[in-house]
Amino acid sequence: MGQLDNELLQELLDVSEKEFTPKQAKIVQAAIEIFSEKGFSAASTSEIAKRAGVAEGTIFRHYKTKKDLLISIVLPVISKFAVPFLAEQFLNEIFDEEEYEEMDQFLRKLIHNRYEFVRKNTALLKILLQEMFYHTEIQETFKEIYVEKIAPKYRNLMKQFLTKDQLESIPIETIFRLTISTVLGFLLTRFIIVPNYDWDDEKEIEYTIQFIRNGIKGLS
């Protein structure tokens, strides 16, 4: 539960501005896992120290407060996975690599891409979901990503689909909101709310695509 694989841990440490000692790396890994499992408020530095195999005082030699430890994890995650991944790699993979003949093709690529991202980074995303409502720095980063980078590309693509299907009267912002909330709802349910359910992932992805497509056409 909430385990973090070594490959993902190394990616996180690689984007930090400072060098991590092996002991610090153990503290960061333990903190990510416990914050993910219990949330920031319920987690304790003694639990983190125990899982990391270090004395509690060792944590406070590296981080002045528990919030410092949280921010040292969350902000690198945002800079690594949100800014370059979502705003650069995500844009390249979804919007720039190929031309889409129809909306279903685009939605299928989008959902599969985000499915793999969430599957690999569930523990870290749990922390972001739990803490973004309390930390304005996280909120502002996500706002910048979506407003300035993701939304414009999405709008342009949707305009092409709507014109082709003669659905120009539907507000693009409404379609953006409905699409994003539906895809996020699927991913949160699948990986965080009821991850142990016997999901047929391919069928669920196709149902999600049908729901979005038919819902948009139903607005016209």
Coordinates of N, CA and C in Angstrom, one line a residue:
M1 N 0.8 -1.2 0.0 CA 0.0 0.0 0.0 C 0.9 1.2 0.0
G2 N 0.7 2.1 -1.0 CA 1.5 3.3 -1.1 C 3.0 3.2 -1.3
Q3 N 3.4 2.0 -1.7 CA 4.8 1.7 -1.9 C 5.3 2.5 -3.1
L4 N 6.6 2.9 -3.0 CA 7.2 3.7 -4.1 C 8.4 2.9 -4.7
D5 N 8.4 2.6 -6.0 CA 9.4 1.8 -6.5 C 10.7 2.6 -6.7
N6 N 11.8 1.9 -6.7 CA 13.1 2.5 -6.7 C 13.4 3.4 -7.9
E7 N 12.8 3.0 -9.1 CA 13.0 3.8 -10.3 C 12.4 5.2 -10.2
L8 N 11.1 5.2 -9.6 CA 10.4 6.4 -9.5 C 11.1 7.3 -8.4
L9 N 11.6 6.7 -7.3 CA 12.3 7.4 -6.3 C 13.5 8.1 -7.0
Q10 N 14.3 7.4 -7.8 CA 15.5 8.0 -8.4 C 15.1 9.1 -9.3
E11 N 14.0 9.0 -10.0 CA 13.6 10.1 -10.9 C 13.3 11.4 -10.0
L12 N 12.6 11.1 -8.9 CA 12.3 12.3 -8.0 C 13.6 12.9 -7.4
L13 N 14.5 12.1 -7.0 CA 15.8 12.6 -6.5 C 16.6 13.3 -7.5
D14 N 16.5 12.9 -8.8 CA 17.3 13.5 -9.8 C 16.9 14.9 -10.1
V15 N 15.7 15.3 -9.9 CA 15.2 16.6 -10.2 C 15.4 17.6 -9.0
S16 N 15.9 17.1 -7.9 CA 16.1 18.0 -6.8 C 17.3 18.9 -7.0
E17 N 17.3 20.1 -6.5 CA 18.4 21.0 -6.7 C 19.6 20.6 -5.8
K18 N 19.4 19.7 -4.9 CA 20.6 19.4 -4.0 C 20.8 17.9 -4.1
E19 N 22.0 17.5 -3.7 CA 22.4 16.1 -3.7 C 21.8 15.4 -2.4
F20 N 21.3 14.2 -2.6 CA 20.7 13.5 -1.5 C 21.7 12.4 -1.1
T21 N 22.0 12.3 0.2 CA 22.7 11.2 0.7 C 21.8 9.9 0.8
P22 N 22.4 8.7 0.9 CA 21.6 7.5 1.0 C 20.6 7.6 2.1
K23 N 21.0 8.2 3.2 CA 20.1 8.3 4.4 C 18.9 9.3 4.0
Q24 N 19.2 10.4 3.4 CA 18.1 11.3 3.0 C 17.2 10.6 2.0
A25 N 17.7 9.9 1.1 CA 16.9 9.2 0.1 C 15.9 8.2 0.8
K26 N 16.3 7.5 1.8 CA 15.5 6.7 2.6 C 14.4 7.5 3.3
I27 N 14.7 8.6 3.8 CA 13.7 9.5 4.5 C 12.7 10.0 3.5
V28 N 13.1 10.4 2.3 CA 12.2 10.9 1.3 C 11.3 9.8 0.9
Q29 N 11.8 8.6 0.6 CA 11.0 7.4 0.2 C 9.9 7.1 1.3
A30 N 10.4 7.0 2.5 CA 9.5 6.7 3.6 C 8.4 7.8 3.8
A31 N 8.8 9.0 3.6 CA 7.8 10.1 3.8 C 6.7 10.1 2.7
I32 N 7.2 9.8 1.4 CA 6.2 9.7 0.3 C 5.2 8.6 0.6
E33 N 5.7 7.5 1.0 CA 4.8 6.3 1.3 C 3.8 6.6 2.4
I34 N 4.3 7.2 3.5 CA 3.4 7.4 4.6 C 2.5 8.6 4.4
F35 N 2.9 9.7 3.7 CA 2.0 10.8 3.4 C 0.9 10.2 2.5
S36 N 1.3 9.4 1.5 CA 0.3 8.8 0.6 C -0.7 8.0 1.3
E37 N -0.3 7.1 2.3 CA -1.2 6.2 3.0 C -2.1 7.0 4.0
K38 N -1.5 7.9 4.7 CA -2.2 8.5 5.9 C -2.6 10.0 5.7
G39 N -2.0 10.7 4.7 CA -2.1 12.1 4.6 C -1.1 12.8 5.5
F40 N -0.9 14.1 5.1 CA 0.2 14.8 5.8 C -0.1 15.0 7.3
S41 N -1.4 15.4 7.6 CA -1.7 15.7 9.0 C -1.6 14.5 9.9
A42 N -2.0 13.3 9.5 CA -2.0 12.1 10.3 C -0.6 11.5 10.4
A43 N 0.3 11.8 9.5 CA 1.6 11.2 9.5 C 2.5 11.8 10.6
S44 N 3.4 11.0 11.1 CA 4.3 11.5 12.1 C 5.7 11.3 11.7
T45 N 6.6 12.2 12.2 CA 8.0 12.0 11.9 C 8.6 10.8 12.5
S46 N 8.0 10.3 13.6 CA 8.5 9.1 14.2 C 8.2 7.9 13.3
E47 N 7.0 7.9 12.7 CA 6.7 6.8 11.7 C 7.6 6.8 10.5
I48 N 7.9 8.0 10.0 CA 8.8 8.2 8.9 C 10.2 7.7 9.2
A49 N 10.6 8.1 10.4 CA 12.0 7.6 10.8 C 12.1 6.1 11.0
K50 N 11.0 5.5 11.5 CA 11.0 4.1 11.7 C 11.1 3.3 10.4
R51 N 10.2 3.8 9.4 CA 10.2 3.1 8.1 C 11.5 3.4 7.4
A52 N 12.1 4.5 7.6 CA 13.4 4.8 6.9 C 14.6 4.2 7.6
G53 N 14.4 3.7 8.8 CA 15.5 3.0 9.5 C 16.5 4.0 10.0
V54 N 16.0 5.2 10.4 CA 16.9 6.2 11.0 C 16.3 6.8 12.3
A55 N 17.1 7.5 13.1 CA 16.6 8.1 14.3 C 15.8 9.3 13.9
E56 N 14.8 9.6 14.7 CA 13.9 10.8 14.4 C 14.7 12.1 14.3
G57 N 15.7 12.2 15.2 CA 16.5 13.4 15.1 C 17.2 13.6 13.8
T58 N 17.4 12.5 13.1 CA 18.1 12.6 11.8 C 17.2 13.4 10.8
I59 N 15.9 13.2 10.9 CA 15.0 13.9 10.0 C 15.1 15.4 10.2
F60 N 15.2 15.8 11.4 CA 15.2 17.3 11.7 C 16.6 17.9 11.4
R61 N 17.6 17.1 11.2 CA 18.9 17.6 10.8 C 18.8 18.0 9.3
H62 N 17.9 17.3 8.6 CA 17.8 17.6 7.1 C 16.6 18.5 6.8
Y63 N 15.5 18.5 7.6 CA 14.3 19.2 7.4 C 13.8 19.8 8.7
K64 N 13.7 21.2 8.7 CA 13.3 21.9 9.9 C 12.0 21.5 10.5
T65 N 11.0 21.3 9.6 CA 9.6 20.9 10.0 C 9.1 19.8 9.1
K66 N 8.0 19.3 9.5 CA 7.3 18.2 8.7 C 6.9 18.9 7.3
K67 N 6.4 20.1 7.4 CA 6.0 20.8 6.1 C 7.2 20.9 5.2
D68 N 8.4 21.2 5.7 CA 9.6 21.3 4.9 C 9.8 20.0 4.1
L69 N 9.6 18.9 4.8 CA 9.8 17.6 4.2 C 8.7 17.4 3.1
L70 N 7.5 17.8 3.4 CA 6.4 17.6 2.4 C 6.7 18.4 1.2
I71 N 7.1 19.7 1.4 CA 7.4 20.6 0.2 C 8.6 20.1 -0.6
S72 N 9.6 19.5 0.1 CA 10.7 19.0 -0.6 C 10.4 17.9 -1.5
I73 N 9.3 17.2 -1.2 CA 8.8 16.1 -2.0 C 7.8 16.7 -3.1
V74 N 6.9 17.5 -2.7 CA 5.8 17.9 -3.6 C 6.3 18.8 -4.7
L75 N 7.1 19.8 -4.3 CA 7.5 20.7 -5.4 C 8.4 20.1 -6.4
P76 N 9.4 19.2 -6.0 CA 10.1 18.5 -7.1 C 9.2 17.7 -8.0
V77 N 8.2 17.1 -7.4 CA 7.2 16.3 -8.1 C 6.5 17.1 -9.2
I78 N 6.1 18.3 -8.7 CA 5.4 19.2 -9.7 C 6.4 19.6 -10.8
S79 N 7.6 20.0 -10.4 CA 8.6 20.5 -11.4 C 9.0 19.3 -12.4
K80 N 9.0 18.1 -11.9 CA 9.3 17.0 -12.7 C 8.2 16.4 -13.5
F81 N 7.1 16.2 -12.8 CA 6.0 15.5 -13.5 C 4.9 16.4 -14.0
A82 N 4.7 17.6 -13.4 CA 3.7 18.5 -13.9 C 4.2 19.4 -15.0
V83 N 5.2 20.1 -14.7 CA 5.7 21.1 -15.7 C 6.3 20.5 -16.9
P84 N 7.4 19.7 -16.8 CA 7.9 19.2 -18.1 C 7.1 18.0 -18.6
F85 N 6.6 17.2 -17.8 CA 5.9 16.0 -18.3 C 4.5 16.4 -18.9
L86 N 3.7 17.1 -18.0 CA 2.4 17.5 -18.5 C 2.5 18.5 -19.6
A87 N 3.3 19.5 -19.4 CA 3.3 20.7 -20.3 C 4.2 20.5 -21.5
E88 N 5.1 19.6 -21.4 CA 6.0 19.4 -22.6 C 5.9 18.0 -23.2
Q89 N 6.2 16.9 -22.4 CA 6.1 15.6 -23.0 C 4.6 15.2 -23.3
F90 N 3.7 15.6 -22.4 CA 2.3 15.4 -22.6 C 1.8 16.1 -23.8
L91 N 2.2 17.3 -24.0 CA 1.8 18.0 -25.2 C 2.3 17.4 -26.5
N92 N 3.6 17.0 -26.4 CA 4.2 16.3 -27.6 C 3.5 15.0 -27.9
E93 N 3.3 14.2 -26.9 CA 2.7 12.9 -27.1 C 1.3 12.9 -27.6
I94 N 0.5 13.9 -27.0 CA -0.9 13.9 -27.3 C -1.3 14.8 -28.4
F95 N -0.7 16.0 -28.5 CA -1.1 17.0 -29.5 C -0.2 17.2 -30.7
D96 N 1.0 16.8 -30.6 CA 2.0 17.1 -31.6 C 2.5 15.9 -32.4
E97 N 2.3 14.7 -31.9 CA 2.9 13.5 -32.6 C 2.1 13.0 -33.7
E98 N 0.8 13.3 -33.7 CA -0.1 12.7 -34.8 C -1.3 13.6 -35.1
E99 N -1.9 13.4 -36.2 CA -3.1 14.0 -36.6 C -4.3 13.1 -36.2
Y100 N -5.3 13.7 -35.7 CA -6.5 12.9 -35.3 C -7.6 13.1 -36.3
E101 N -8.1 12.0 -36.8 CA -9.2 12.0 -37.8 C -10.6 12.2 -37.1
E102 N -10.7 11.7 -35.9 CA -11.9 11.8 -35.1 C -11.7 12.0 -33.6
M103 N -12.7 12.4 -32.9 CA -12.6 12.6 -31.5 C -12.2 11.4 -30.7
D104 N -12.8 10.2 -31.1 CA -12.6 9.0 -30.4 C -11.1 8.6 -30.4
Q105 N -10.4 8.9 -31.5 CA -9.0 8.6 -31.6 C -8.2 9.4 -30.6
F106 N -8.6 10.7 -30.6 CA -7.9 11.6 -29.6 C -8.1 11.2 -28.2
L107 N -9.4 10.9 -27.8 CA -9.7 10.6 -26.5 C -9.1 9.3 -26.0
R108 N -9.0 8.3 -27.0 CA -8.3 7.0 -26.6 C -6.9 7.2 -26.3
K109 N -6.2 8.0 -27.1 CA -4.8 8.3 -26.8 C -4.6 9.1 -25.5
L110 N -5.5 10.1 -25.3 CA -5.4 10.9 -24.1 C -5.6 10.0 -22.8
I111 N -6.6 9.1 -22.8 CA -6.9 8.3 -21.6 C -5.8 7.3 -21.4
H112 N -5.4 6.6 -22.5 CA -4.3 5.6 -22.3 C -3.0 6.3 -21.7
N113 N -2.7 7.5 -22.2 CA -1.5 8.2 -21.8 C -1.6 8.5 -20.3
R114 N -2.8 9.1 -19.9 CA -3.0 9.5 -18.5 C -3.1 8.2 -17.6
Y115 N -3.7 7.1 -18.1 CA -3.8 5.9 -17.4 C -2.4 5.4 -17.0
E116 N -1.5 5.4 -17.9 CA -0.1 4.9 -17.6 C 0.6 5.8 -16.6
F117 N 0.4 7.1 -16.8 CA 1.0 8.1 -15.9 C 0.5 7.9 -14.4
V118 N -0.8 7.8 -14.2 CA -1.3 7.6 -12.9 C -0.9 6.2 -12.3
R119 N -0.9 5.2 -13.1 CA -0.6 3.9 -12.7 C 0.8 3.9 -12.1
K120 N 1.8 4.6 -12.7 CA 3.1 4.6 -12.3 C 3.4 5.5 -11.1
N121 N 2.5 6.5 -10.9 CA 2.8 7.6 -9.9 C 1.7 7.8 -8.9
T122 N 1.0 6.7 -8.6 CA -0.2 6.8 -7.7 C 0.1 7.4 -6.3
A123 N 1.2 6.9 -5.7 CA 1.6 7.3 -4.4 C 1.8 8.8 -4.4
L124 N 2.6 9.3 -5.3 CA 2.9 10.7 -5.4 C 1.6 11.6 -5.7
L125 N 0.7 11.1 -6.5 CA -0.5 11.8 -6.9 C -1.4 11.9 -5.7
K126 N -1.4 10.9 -4.9 CA -2.2 10.9 -3.6 C -1.8 12.1 -2.8
I127 N -0.5 12.3 -2.7 CA 0.0 13.4 -1.9 C -0.5 14.7 -2.5
L128 N -0.4 14.9 -3.8 CA -0.8 16.1 -4.4 C -2.3 16.4 -4.2
L129 N -3.1 15.3 -4.4 CA -4.5 15.5 -4.2 C -4.9 15.9 -2.8
Q130 N -4.2 15.3 -1.8 CA -4.5 15.6 -0.4 C -4.0 17.0 0.0
E131 N -3.0 17.5 -0.6 CA -2.3 18.7 -0.1 C -2.6 19.9 -1.0
M132 N -3.0 19.8 -2.2 CA -3.1 20.9 -3.1 C -4.1 21.9 -2.6
F133 N -5.1 21.5 -1.9 CA -6.2 22.4 -1.4 C -5.7 23.3 -0.2
Y134 N -4.5 22.9 0.4 CA -4.0 23.7 1.5 C -2.8 24.5 1.2
H135 N -2.2 24.3 0.0 CA -0.9 25.0 -0.3 C -1.1 25.7 -1.6
T136 N -1.1 27.0 -1.5 CA -1.3 27.9 -2.7 C -0.2 27.7 -3.8
E137 N 1.0 27.4 -3.3 CA 2.1 27.2 -4.3 C 1.8 26.0 -5.3
I138 N 1.1 25.0 -4.8 CA 0.8 23.9 -5.6 C -0.4 24.3 -6.5
Q139 N -1.4 25.0 -6.0 CA -2.5 25.4 -6.8 C -2.1 26.3 -7.9
E140 N -1.2 27.2 -7.7 CA -0.7 28.2 -8.7 C 0.0 27.5 -9.8
T141 N 0.8 26.5 -9.4 CA 1.6 25.7 -10.4 C 0.7 25.0 -11.4
F142 N -0.3 24.3 -10.8 CA -1.3 23.6 -11.7 C -2.1 24.5 -12.5
K143 N -2.5 25.7 -12.0 CA -3.3 26.7 -12.7 C -2.4 27.1 -13.9
E144 N -1.2 27.4 -13.7 CA -0.3 27.9 -14.8 C -0.2 26.8 -15.9
I145 N 0.0 25.6 -15.5 CA 0.1 24.5 -16.4 C -1.1 24.4 -17.3
Y146 N -2.3 24.3 -16.7 CA -3.5 24.0 -17.5 C -3.9 25.3 -18.3
V147 N -3.9 26.4 -17.7 CA -4.4 27.6 -18.3 C -3.5 28.0 -19.5
E148 N -2.2 28.0 -19.3 CA -1.2 28.5 -20.3 C -0.7 27.5 -21.3
K149 N -0.7 26.2 -20.9 CA -0.1 25.2 -21.8 C -1.1 24.2 -22.3
I150 N -1.9 23.6 -21.5 CA -2.8 22.5 -21.9 C -4.0 23.0 -22.6
A151 N -4.7 24.0 -22.0 CA -6.0 24.4 -22.5 C -6.0 25.0 -23.9
P152 N -5.0 25.8 -24.3 CA -5.0 26.3 -25.7 C -4.9 25.2 -26.7
K153 N -4.0 24.2 -26.5 CA -3.9 23.1 -27.4 C -5.2 22.4 -27.5
Y154 N -5.8 22.1 -26.4 CA -7.1 21.4 -26.4 C -8.2 22.1 -27.1
R155 N -8.3 23.4 -26.9 CA -9.3 24.2 -27.5 C -9.2 24.1 -29.0
N156 N -7.9 24.3 -29.5 CA -7.7 24.3 -31.0 C -8.2 22.9 -31.6
L157 N -7.8 21.8 -30.9 CA -8.2 20.5 -31.4 C -9.7 20.3 -31.4
M158 N -10.3 20.7 -30.3 CA -11.8 20.6 -30.2 C -12.5 21.4 -31.2
K159 N -12.0 22.6 -31.6 CA -12.7 23.4 -32.6 C -12.7 22.6 -34.0
Q160 N -11.6 21.9 -34.2 CA -11.6 21.1 -35.5 C -12.6 20.0 -35.5
F161 N -12.7 19.3 -34.4 CA -13.7 18.2 -34.3 C -15.2 18.8 -34.3
L162 N -15.4 19.9 -33.6 CA -16.8 20.4 -33.6 C -17.2 20.9 -34.9
T163 N -16.3 21.6 -35.7 CA -16.6 22.0 -37.0 C -16.9 20.9 -37.9
K164 N -16.1 19.8 -37.8 CA -16.3 18.6 -38.7 C -17.7 18.0 -38.4
D165 N -18.1 18.0 -37.2 CA -19.3 17.3 -36.8 C -20.5 18.3 -36.7
Q166 N -20.2 19.6 -37.1 CA -21.2 20.6 -37.1 C -21.8 20.8 -35.7
L167 N -20.9 20.9 -34.7 CA -21.4 21.1 -33.3 C -20.8 22.4 -32.8
E168 N -20.6 23.4 -33.7 CA -19.9 24.6 -33.4 C -20.6 25.4 -32.2
S169 N -21.8 25.2 -32.0 CA -22.5 26.0 -31.0 C -22.2 25.6 -29.5
I170 N -21.5 24.5 -29.3 CA -21.2 24.1 -27.9 C -19.9 24.9 -27.5
P171 N -20.0 25.5 -26.3 CA -18.8 26.3 -25.8 C -17.6 25.3 -25.6
I172 N -16.5 25.7 -26.1 CA -15.3 24.9 -25.9 C -14.9 24.7 -24.5
E173 N -15.1 25.7 -23.6 CA -14.7 25.6 -22.2 C -15.6 24.6 -21.5
T174 N -16.9 24.5 -21.9 CA -17.8 23.5 -21.4 C -17.3 22.1 -21.7
I175 N -16.9 21.9 -23.0 CA -16.4 20.6 -23.4 C -15.1 20.2 -22.7
F176 N -14.2 21.2 -22.5 CA -12.9 21.0 -21.8 C -13.2 20.6 -20.4
R177 N -14.1 21.2 -19.7 CA -14.5 20.9 -18.3 C -15.0 19.5 -18.2
L178 N -16.0 19.2 -19.1 CA -16.6 17.9 -19.0 C -15.7 16.7 -19.4
T179 N -14.8 17.0 -20.3 CA -13.9 15.9 -20.7 C -12.9 15.7 -19.6
I180 N -12.3 16.8 -19.1 CA -11.3 16.6 -18.0 C -11.9 16.0 -16.8
S181 N -13.1 16.4 -16.3 CA -13.7 15.9 -15.1 C -14.0 14.4 -15.3
T182 N -14.4 14.0 -16.5 CA -14.8 12.6 -16.7 C -13.5 11.7 -16.7
V183 N -12.5 12.1 -17.4 CA -11.3 11.4 -17.4 C -10.6 11.3 -16.0
L184 N -10.6 12.4 -15.3 CA -10.1 12.4 -14.0 C -10.9 11.5 -13.0
G185 N -12.2 11.6 -13.2 CA -13.1 10.7 -12.4 C -12.8 9.3 -12.6
F186 N -12.6 8.9 -13.8 CA -12.3 7.5 -14.1 C -11.0 7.1 -13.5
L187 N -9.9 7.9 -13.6 CA -8.6 7.6 -13.1 C -8.6 7.5 -11.6
L188 N -9.2 8.5 -11.0 CA -9.3 8.5 -9.5 C -10.0 7.3 -9.0
T189 N -11.1 6.9 -9.6 CA -11.9 5.8 -9.1 C -11.0 4.5 -9.3
R190 N -10.4 4.4 -10.5 CA -9.6 3.2 -10.8 C -8.4 3.0 -9.9
F191 N -7.7 4.1 -9.6 CA -6.4 3.9 -9.0 C -6.4 4.3 -7.5
I192 N -7.3 5.1 -7.1 CA -7.3 5.7 -5.7 C -8.5 5.3 -4.9
I193 N -9.7 5.4 -5.4 CA -10.9 5.2 -4.6 C -11.2 3.7 -4.4
V194 N -11.2 2.9 -5.5 CA -11.5 1.5 -5.4 C -10.5 0.7 -6.3
P195 N -9.2 0.8 -6.0 CA -8.2 0.2 -6.9 C -8.2 -1.3 -7.0
N196 N -8.8 -2.0 -6.0 CA -8.8 -3.4 -5.9 C -10.0 -4.1 -6.6
Y197 N -10.9 -3.3 -7.1 CA -12.0 -3.8 -7.8 C -11.6 -4.6 -9.1
D198 N -12.3 -5.5 -9.5 CA -12.0 -6.3 -10.7 C -12.3 -5.5 -12.0
W199 N -11.5 -4.6 -12.3 CA -11.7 -3.7 -13.4 C -11.3 -4.4 -14.7
D200 N -12.1 -4.1 -15.7 CA -11.7 -4.5 -17.1 C -11.3 -3.1 -17.7
D201 N -10.1 -2.8 -17.7 CA -9.6 -1.5 -18.0 C -9.9 -1.1 -19.4
E202 N -9.7 -1.9 -20.4 CA -10.0 -1.6 -21.8 C -11.5 -1.3 -22.0
K203 N -12.4 -2.1 -21.4 CA -13.8 -1.8 -21.5 C -14.1 -0.4 -20.8
E204 N -13.6 -0.2 -19.7 CA -13.8 1.1 -19.0 C -13.4 2.3 -19.8
I205 N -12.2 2.1 -20.4 CA -11.7 3.2 -21.3 C -12.7 3.5 -22.4
E206 N -13.2 2.4 -23.0 CA -14.1 2.6 -24.2 C -15.4 3.2 -23.7
Y207 N -15.9 2.7 -22.5 CA -17.1 3.3 -22.0 C -17.0 4.8 -21.7
T208 N -15.8 5.2 -21.2 CA -15.5 6.6 -20.9 C -15.5 7.4 -22.2
I209 N -14.9 6.9 -23.3 CA -14.9 7.6 -24.6 C -16.3 7.7 -25.1
Q210 N -17.1 6.7 -25.0 CA -18.5 6.8 -25.5 C -19.3 7.8 -24.7
F211 N -19.1 7.8 -23.4 CA -19.8 8.7 -22.5 C -19.5 10.2 -22.9
I212 N -18.2 10.5 -23.1 CA -17.8 11.9 -23.4 C -18.4 12.2 -24.8
R213 N -18.2 11.3 -25.8 CA -18.6 11.6 -27.2 C -20.1 11.8 -27.2
N214 N -20.9 10.9 -26.6 CA -22.3 11.0 -26.7 C -22.9 12.2 -25.9
G215 N -22.2 12.5 -24.8 CA -22.6 13.6 -24.0 C -22.4 14.9 -24.7
I216 N -21.3 15.1 -25.4 CA -21.1 16.3 -26.2 C -22.1 16.4 -27.3
K217 N -22.4 15.3 -28.0 CA -23.4 15.4 -29.1 C -24.8 15.7 -28.5
G218 N -25.0 15.2 -27.3 CA -26.3 15.5 -26.7 C -26.5 16.9 -26.3
L219 N -25.5 17.7 -26.2 CA -25.6 19.1 -25.9 C -26.0 19.9 -27.1
S220 N -25.8 19.4 -28.3 CA -26.1 20.2 -29.5 C -27.6 20.4 -29.7

